[in-house]
Amino acid sequence: MKKELIMVGPPASGKGTQTKKLAEISGLKHVDTGSMLREAVAAETEAGKIAKGYMDKGQLVPVEIVARIIKERLAKDDCKNGFILDGFPRSLEQAEILDSILAEIDKDGDADLKVVYFEIPVDNLIERIVYRRSCPDCGAIYNVKTMTLKKEGCCDKCGAKLVQRADDNEETAKSRFNTYFEQTAPLIDLYDKRGKLVRINAAGTIDEVFENLKAVIK
Ligand code: AMP
């Protein structure tokens, strides 16, 4: 049966890191709307130019833009055997859009949808965001406060110079948390009522959380 996973949790709760690891061992396609939007911003497409203003403020990009991006992405061949959504849906309105996309692409009814909720106290997450760096070449994510890198400022996996996301500063991070609690957190109740929600303790080390994740998605 085709697996479809949705990762839900506050900013910097580890969704991206865990999804990358899971995609590597499962063959499920990692679909990350934040990265797709950052690519559109960097390429200065029409959608990217509009998205940038919202992303810089820590707000949700207009739903029409995200809906189009995600619809096109999920229709591609590499999603046919299943996917992991990281960063979508992010509101009740987007959940409805996803319902209609899935109704279209899963007509044969052979899909198993699970929503993984990353449970974690939010107190230290702003600090995680401020110290987060990522590799522009291979996508690896690091915390430069807690991790010792082989060469300072460079990716341990491929050696590229690490970069900081434009929205990984304290002010924008605070706004991203408000957006999360107001617009995204209601998804937890929605998917719980539908019997689709599984919870994981996301407060441990990367390896511990990964074990928790693998245990719930079997
Ligand atoms: P992320 O990389 O998931 O933290 O997303 C970074 C930013 O991209 C968010 O703060 C939003 O501005 C935007 N974004 C990502 N996914 C969505 C989405 N599903 N809907 C609206 N905006 C999004």
mmCIF file of C-alpha atoms and ligand atoms in Angstrom:
data_model
loop_
_atom_site.group_PDB
_atom_site.id
_atom_site.type_symbol
_atom_site.label_atom_id
_atom_site.label_comp_id
_atom_site.label_asym_id
_atom_site.label_seq_id
_atom_site.Cartn_x
_atom_site.Cartn_y
_atom_site.Cartn_z
ATOM 1 C CA MET A 1 0.000 0.000 0.000
ATOM 2 C CA LYS A 2 1.259 3.491 -0.885
ATOM 3 C CA LYS A 3 2.376 5.434 2.203
ATOM 4 C CA GLU A 4 1.539 9.098 2.547
ATOM 5 C CA LEU A 5 2.924 10.897 5.575
ATOM 6 C CA ILE A 6 2.341 14.430 6.783
ATOM 7 C CA MET A 7 4.753 15.930 9.302
ATOM 8 C CA VAL A 8 3.231 18.484 11.690
ATOM 9 C CA GLY A 9 5.020 20.330 14.473
ATOM 10 C CA PRO A 10 6.304 23.744 15.472
ATOM 11 C CA PRO A 11 9.166 25.427 13.580
ATOM 12 C CA ALA A 12 12.534 23.739 14.293
ATOM 13 C CA SER A 13 10.928 20.690 15.905
ATOM 14 C CA GLY A 14 13.093 18.509 13.650
ATOM 15 C CA LYS A 15 10.588 17.694 10.904
ATOM 16 C CA GLY A 16 13.031 18.459 8.089
ATOM 17 C CA THR A 17 15.942 16.536 9.592
ATOM 18 C CA GLN A 18 13.802 13.494 10.351
ATOM 19 C CA THR A 19 12.055 13.557 6.998
ATOM 20 C CA LYS A 20 15.402 13.573 5.181
ATOM 21 C CA LYS A 21 16.551 10.526 7.141
ATOM 22 C CA LEU A 22 13.281 8.718 6.571
ATOM 23 C CA ALA A 23 13.231 9.500 2.849
ATOM 24 C CA GLU A 24 16.727 8.009 2.527
ATOM 25 C CA ILE A 25 15.758 4.628 3.947
ATOM 26 C CA SER A 26 12.152 4.377 2.779
ATOM 27 C CA GLY A 27 12.232 5.629 -0.805
ATOM 28 C CA LEU A 28 9.301 7.931 0.005
ATOM 29 C CA LYS A 29 9.690 11.301 -1.701
ATOM 30 C CA HIS A 30 10.414 14.253 0.611
ATOM 31 C CA VAL A 31 8.135 17.125 -0.407
ATOM 32 C CA ASP A 32 9.076 20.307 1.443
ATOM 33 C CA THR A 33 7.093 23.438 0.586
ATOM 34 C CA GLY A 34 9.509 25.718 2.488
ATOM 35 C CA SER A 35 12.448 24.596 0.307
ATOM 36 C CA MET A 36 10.388 24.827 -2.873
ATOM 37 C CA LEU A 37 9.395 28.380 -1.951
ATOM 38 C CA ARG A 38 13.012 29.314 -1.134
ATOM 39 C CA GLU A 39 14.011 28.005 -4.571
ATOM 40 C CA ALA A 40 11.295 30.146 -6.183
ATOM 41 C CA VAL A 41 12.544 33.177 -4.226
ATOM 42 C CA ALA A 42 16.148 32.535 -5.310
ATOM 43 C CA ALA A 43 15.080 32.088 -8.946
ATOM 44 C CA GLU A 44 13.049 35.313 -8.706
ATOM 45 C CA THR A 45 9.981 33.750 -10.313
ATOM 46 C CA GLU A 46 6.677 35.645 -10.092
ATOM 47 C CA ALA A 47 5.512 33.341 -7.285
ATOM 48 C CA GLY A 48 8.879 33.705 -5.549
ATOM 49 C CA LYS A 49 8.710 37.493 -5.607
ATOM 50 C CA ILE A 50 5.288 37.434 -3.925
ATOM 51 C CA ALA A 51 6.264 34.676 -1.474
ATOM 52 C CA LYS A 52 9.382 36.476 -0.240
ATOM 53 C CA GLY A 53 7.483 39.259 1.537
ATOM 54 C CA TYR A 54 5.423 36.756 3.517
ATOM 55 C CA MET A 55 8.369 34.488 4.319
ATOM 56 C CA ASP A 56 10.470 37.408 5.570
ATOM 57 C CA LYS A 57 7.648 38.270 7.985
ATOM 58 C CA GLY A 58 7.134 34.675 9.149
ATOM 59 C CA GLN A 59 3.637 34.561 7.650
ATOM 60 C CA LEU A 60 1.991 31.986 5.425
ATOM 61 C CA VAL A 61 2.443 32.534 1.707
ATOM 62 C CA PRO A 62 -0.946 32.997 -0.069
ATOM 63 C CA VAL A 63 -2.725 29.702 -0.411
ATOM 64 C CA GLU A 64 -3.123 29.900 -4.215
ATOM 65 C CA ILE A 65 0.654 29.893 -4.656
ATOM 66 C CA VAL A 66 1.285 26.983 -2.317
ATOM 67 C CA ALA A 67 -1.666 24.984 -3.678
ATOM 68 C CA ARG A 68 -0.342 25.254 -7.221
ATOM 69 C CA ILE A 69 3.199 24.260 -6.215
ATOM 70 C CA ILE A 70 2.075 21.251 -4.195
ATOM 71 C CA LYS A 71 -0.445 20.053 -6.768
ATOM 72 C CA GLU A 72 2.187 20.046 -9.508
ATOM 73 C CA ARG A 73 4.744 18.362 -7.248
ATOM 74 C CA LEU A 74 2.489 15.529 -6.083
ATOM 75 C CA ALA A 75 1.468 14.774 -9.665
ATOM 76 C CA LYS A 76 5.077 13.903 -10.588
ATOM 77 C CA ASP A 77 6.172 10.314 -11.117
ATOM 78 C CA ASP A 78 8.562 10.249 -8.165
ATOM 79 C CA CYS A 79 5.595 10.674 -5.783
ATOM 80 C CA LYS A 80 3.674 7.711 -7.201
ATOM 81 C CA ASN A 81 5.048 5.267 -4.623
ATOM 82 C CA GLY A 82 4.390 7.543 -1.669
ATOM 83 C CA PHE A 83 5.638 10.771 -0.149
ATOM 84 C CA ILE A 84 6.316 12.674 3.043
ATOM 85 C CA LEU A 85 4.849 16.159 3.261
ATOM 86 C CA ASP A 86 7.017 18.483 5.323
ATOM 87 C CA GLY A 87 5.458 21.926 5.756
ATOM 88 C CA PHE A 88 2.125 21.281 4.033
ATOM 89 C CA PRO A 89 -0.695 21.562 4.943
ATOM 90 C CA ARG A 90 -0.214 24.476 7.322
ATOM 91 C CA SER A 91 -3.826 25.597 7.829
ATOM 92 C CA LEU A 92 -7.321 24.114 7.801
ATOM 93 C CA GLU A 93 -7.858 25.650 4.369
ATOM 94 C CA GLN A 94 -4.732 23.905 3.054
ATOM 95 C CA ALA A 95 -5.909 20.613 4.592
ATOM 96 C CA GLU A 96 -9.087 20.879 2.509
ATOM 97 C CA ILE A 97 -7.007 21.528 -0.601
ATOM 98 C CA LEU A 98 -4.917 18.478 0.203
ATOM 99 C CA ASP A 99 -8.095 16.401 0.579
ATOM 100 C CA SER A 100 -9.103 17.279 -2.940
ATOM 101 C CA ILE A 101 -5.625 16.667 -4.385
ATOM 102 C CA LEU A 102 -5.463 13.243 -2.715
ATOM 103 C CA ALA A 103 -8.972 12.359 -3.883
ATOM 104 C CA GLU A 104 -7.696 12.990 -7.396
ATOM 105 C CA ILE A 105 -4.347 11.167 -7.227
ATOM 106 C CA ASP A 106 -5.476 8.237 -5.065
ATOM 107 C CA LYS A 107 -8.534 7.204 -7.013
ATOM 108 C CA ASP A 108 -7.775 3.496 -6.580
ATOM 109 C CA GLY A 109 -7.992 3.898 -2.781
ATOM 110 C CA ASP A 110 -4.643 2.152 -2.230
ATOM 111 C CA ALA A 111 -3.111 4.834 0.010
ATOM 112 C CA ASP A 112 -2.386 4.869 3.732
ATOM 113 C CA LEU A 113 -2.288 8.407 5.177
ATOM 114 C CA LYS A 114 -0.716 9.146 8.554
ATOM 115 C CA VAL A 115 -0.062 12.488 10.192
ATOM 116 C CA VAL A 116 2.947 12.535 12.498
ATOM 117 C CA TYR A 117 2.788 15.170 15.213
ATOM 118 C CA PHE A 118 6.201 16.178 16.595
ATOM 119 C CA GLU A 119 5.542 16.829 20.295
ATOM 120 C CA ILE A 120 8.207 19.026 21.859
ATOM 121 C CA PRO A 121 8.335 21.861 24.423
ATOM 122 C CA VAL A 122 8.744 25.098 22.480
ATOM 123 C CA ASP A 123 10.971 26.924 25.014
ATOM 124 C CA ASN A 124 14.312 26.163 23.340
ATOM 125 C CA LEU A 125 13.210 26.186 19.746
ATOM 126 C CA ILE A 126 13.925 29.864 19.023
ATOM 127 C CA GLU A 127 17.524 29.208 20.054
ATOM 128 C CA ARG A 128 17.600 26.161 17.764
ATOM 129 C CA ILE A 129 16.457 28.385 14.900
ATOM 130 C CA VAL A 130 19.033 31.095 15.514
ATOM 131 C CA TYR A 131 21.898 28.538 15.519
ATOM 132 C CA ARG A 132 20.572 26.541 12.568
ATOM 133 C CA ARG A 133 22.680 26.421 9.412
ATOM 134 C CA SER A 134 22.136 24.359 6.296
ATOM 135 C CA CYS A 135 24.139 23.139 3.354
ATOM 136 C CA PRO A 136 23.071 24.788 0.079
ATOM 137 C CA ASP A 137 24.415 21.796 -1.895
ATOM 138 C CA CYS A 138 23.231 18.647 -0.100
ATOM 139 C CA GLY A 139 20.582 20.086 2.245
ATOM 140 C CA ALA A 140 22.149 18.770 5.488
ATOM 141 C CA ILE A 141 21.056 20.726 8.580
ATOM 142 C CA TYR A 142 23.314 21.593 11.536
ATOM 143 C CA ASN A 143 23.072 23.330 14.885
ATOM 144 C CA VAL A 144 26.350 25.230 15.159
ATOM 145 C CA LYS A 145 25.953 25.608 18.907
ATOM 146 C CA THR A 146 25.537 21.963 19.837
ATOM 147 C CA MET A 147 27.428 20.205 17.014
ATOM 148 C CA THR A 148 31.166 20.229 16.425
ATOM 149 C CA LEU A 149 31.821 20.358 12.706
ATOM 150 C CA LYS A 150 34.922 18.834 11.101
ATOM 151 C CA LYS A 151 35.676 22.215 9.544
ATOM 152 C CA GLU A 152 33.994 25.279 11.034
ATOM 153 C CA GLY A 153 31.251 26.728 8.858
ATOM 154 C CA CYS A 154 31.386 23.856 6.347
ATOM 155 C CA CYS A 155 29.168 20.869 5.660
ATOM 156 C CA ASP A 156 30.466 17.614 7.229
ATOM 157 C CA LYS A 157 28.974 15.607 4.370
ATOM 158 C CA CYS A 158 30.083 17.535 1.264
ATOM 159 C CA GLY A 159 32.325 20.385 2.466
ATOM 160 C CA ALA A 160 30.196 23.253 1.047
ATOM 161 C CA LYS A 161 30.018 26.511 2.996
ATOM 162 C CA LEU A 162 26.964 26.477 5.280
ATOM 163 C CA VAL A 163 24.323 29.188 5.005
ATOM 164 C CA GLN A 164 21.705 30.634 7.342
ATOM 165 C CA ARG A 165 18.103 30.916 6.158
ATOM 166 C CA ALA A 166 16.908 34.506 5.770
ATOM 167 C CA ASP A 167 13.989 33.809 8.146
ATOM 168 C CA ASP A 168 16.116 32.104 10.830
ATOM 169 C CA ASN A 169 16.482 35.225 12.962
ATOM 170 C CA GLU A 170 14.853 35.863 16.319
ATOM 171 C CA GLU A 171 12.221 38.355 15.193
ATOM 172 C CA THR A 172 10.939 36.320 12.241
ATOM 173 C CA ALA A 173 11.123 33.134 14.308
ATOM 174 C CA LYS A 174 8.743 34.616 16.915
ATOM 175 C CA SER A 175 6.297 35.484 14.195
ATOM 176 C CA ARG A 176 6.594 31.963 12.708
ATOM 177 C CA PHE A 177 5.610 30.521 16.089
ATOM 178 C CA ASN A 178 2.538 32.776 16.266
ATOM 179 C CA THR A 179 1.584 31.694 12.758
ATOM 180 C CA TYR A 180 2.072 28.053 13.764
ATOM 181 C CA PHE A 181 -0.132 28.271 16.858
ATOM 182 C CA GLU A 182 -2.870 30.282 15.160
ATOM 183 C CA GLN A 183 -3.070 28.537 11.812
ATOM 184 C CA THR A 184 -1.228 25.214 11.822
ATOM 185 C CA ALA A 185 -1.853 23.737 15.289
ATOM 186 C CA PRO A 186 -5.628 23.270 14.606
ATOM 187 C CA LEU A 187 -4.598 20.521 12.149
ATOM 188 C CA ILE A 188 -3.668 18.327 15.101
ATOM 189 C CA ASP A 189 -7.262 18.178 16.284
ATOM 190 C CA LEU A 190 -8.590 17.768 12.741
ATOM 191 C CA TYR A 191 -6.451 14.724 11.932
ATOM 192 C CA ASP A 192 -6.884 13.295 15.440
ATOM 193 C CA LYS A 193 -10.678 13.336 14.977
ATOM 194 C CA ARG A 194 -10.214 11.606 11.631
ATOM 195 C CA GLY A 195 -8.133 8.878 13.346
ATOM 196 C CA LYS A 196 -5.049 9.719 11.255
ATOM 197 C CA LEU A 197 -2.816 11.291 13.914
ATOM 198 C CA VAL A 198 0.194 9.607 15.504
ATOM 199 C CA ARG A 199 2.312 11.423 18.089
ATOM 200 C CA ILE A 200 6.043 11.161 18.623
ATOM 201 C CA ASN A 201 8.251 12.486 21.375
ATOM 202 C CA ALA A 202 10.459 14.879 19.381
ATOM 203 C CA ALA A 203 12.490 16.133 22.331
ATOM 204 C CA GLY A 204 15.398 13.650 22.193
ATOM 205 C CA THR A 205 18.538 13.375 20.083
ATOM 206 C CA ILE A 206 18.239 13.007 16.301
ATOM 207 C CA ASP A 207 18.731 9.242 16.576
ATOM 208 C CA GLU A 208 16.257 8.837 19.446
ATOM 209 C CA VAL A 209 13.578 10.809 17.610
ATOM 210 C CA PHE A 210 14.238 8.770 14.471
ATOM 211 C CA GLU A 211 13.593 5.553 16.399
ATOM 212 C CA ASN A 212 10.340 7.062 17.737
ATOM 213 C CA LEU A 213 9.366 8.008 14.203
ATOM 214 C CA LYS A 214 10.071 4.607 12.682
ATOM 215 C CA ALA A 215 8.030 2.943 15.419
ATOM 216 C CA VAL A 216 4.836 4.851 14.613
ATOM 217 C CA ILE A 217 4.852 4.726 10.837
ATOM 218 C CA LYS A 218 5.061 0.957 10.344
HETATM 219 P P1 AMP B 1 9.660 26.147 6.494
HETATM 220 O O1 AMP B 1 10.892 25.891 5.673
HETATM 221 O O2 AMP B 1 8.716 24.969 6.463
HETATM 222 O O3 AMP B 1 9.963 26.624 7.879
HETATM 223 O O4 AMP B 1 8.888 27.347 5.754
HETATM 224 C C1 AMP B 1 9.480 28.614 5.623
HETATM 225 C C2 AMP B 1 8.422 29.637 5.237
HETATM 226 O O5 AMP B 1 7.870 29.290 3.950
HETATM 227 C C3 AMP B 1 7.231 29.734 6.178
HETATM 228 O O6 AMP B 1 7.471 30.570 7.288
HETATM 229 C C4 AMP B 1 6.170 30.306 5.235
HETATM 230 O O7 AMP B 1 6.366 31.693 5.042
HETATM 231 C C5 AMP B 1 6.482 29.601 3.914
HETATM 232 N N1 AMP B 1 5.738 28.325 3.766
HETATM 233 C C6 AMP B 1 6.237 27.069 3.784
HETATM 234 N N2 AMP B 1 5.265 26.159 3.622
HETATM 235 C C7 AMP B 1 4.110 26.874 3.504
HETATM 236 C C8 AMP B 1 2.747 26.523 3.334
HETATM 237 N N3 AMP B 1 2.341 25.254 3.282
HETATM 238 N N4 AMP B 1 1.847 27.531 3.246
HETATM 239 C C9 AMP B 1 2.206 28.825 3.305
HETATM 240 N N5 AMP B 1 3.462 29.235 3.488
HETATM 241 C C10 AMP B 1 4.421 28.263 3.587
#
